[in-house]
C-alpha positions in Angstrom: 5.5 11.8 2.1 1.8 11.7 1.8 -0.5 12.6 4.6 -2.4 9.5 3.5 0.5 7.2 4.5 -1.5 5.2 7.1 -4.2 4.6 4.4 -1.5 3.6 1.9 0.0 1.1 4.4 -3.4 -0.5 5.1 -4.1 -1.0 1.4 -0.6 -2.2 0.7 -0.7 -4.7 3.6 -4.1 -6.0 2.4 -2.6 -6.4 -1.1 0.4 -8.2 0.2 -1.7 -10.7 2.2 -4.0 -11.3 -0.7 -1.1 -11.9 -3.1 0.5 -14.4 -0.6 -2.9 -16.1 -0.4 -3.2 -16.2 -4.2 -6.3 -14.1 -4.1 -5.1 -12.1 -7.1 -8.3 -10.1 -7.8 -8.4 -8.8 -4.2 -4.6 -8.0 -4.4 -5.2 -6.0 -7.6 -8.0 -4.0 -6.0 -5.9 -3.2 -2.8 -2.7 -2.4 -4.7 -4.6 -0.2 -7.0 -5.8 1.8 -4.1 -2.3 2.0 -2.6 -0.9 3.0 -6.0 -3.2 5.9 -6.4 -1.9 7.3 -3.1 1.9 6.7 -3.7 2.3 5.9 -7.4 6.1 6.0 -7.3 6.6 3.5 -4.4 8.6 0.9 -6.2 7.8 -2.2 -4.1 4.1 -1.5 -4.5 4.4 -1.0 -8.2 6.2 -4.4 -8.5 3.7 -6.2 -6.3 0.8 -4.5 -8.2 2.3 -5.6 -11.5 2.7 -9.2 -10.2 -0.9 -9.3 -9.1 -2.1 -7.9 -12.4 -0.1 -10.6 -14.3 -1.3 -13.4 -12.1 -4.9 -12.2 -12.5 -4.5 -12.4 -16.3 -4.4 -8.6 -16.9 -1.1 -8.9 -18.8 -1.4 -5.6 -20.8 -1.9 -3.6 -17.6 0.9 -5.6 -15.9 3.4 -4.9 -18.7 2.5 -1.2 -18.8 3.0 -0.9 -15.0 6.2 -2.9 -14.9 7.6 -0.8 -17.8 7.0 2.3 -15.6 8.6 0.5 -12.7 11.7 -0.1 -14.7 11.9 3.6 -15.6 11.9 4.7 -11.9 14.1 1.8 -10.6 
């Protein structure tokens, strides 16, 4: 695993909280940070894709979720 795992967990947690609060732009920013640390973490990919879709960034969401399906 990454030596940046604590940092990943922080960003991922912030993204989860923002997504649950329907603060989609913040969720996108936090999940993007987490994704750069562990890009193959499937739950983060799925949540990041959802946040992108809810924020109206459909092309990015589709691209990310297609990658998610390849790794799943």
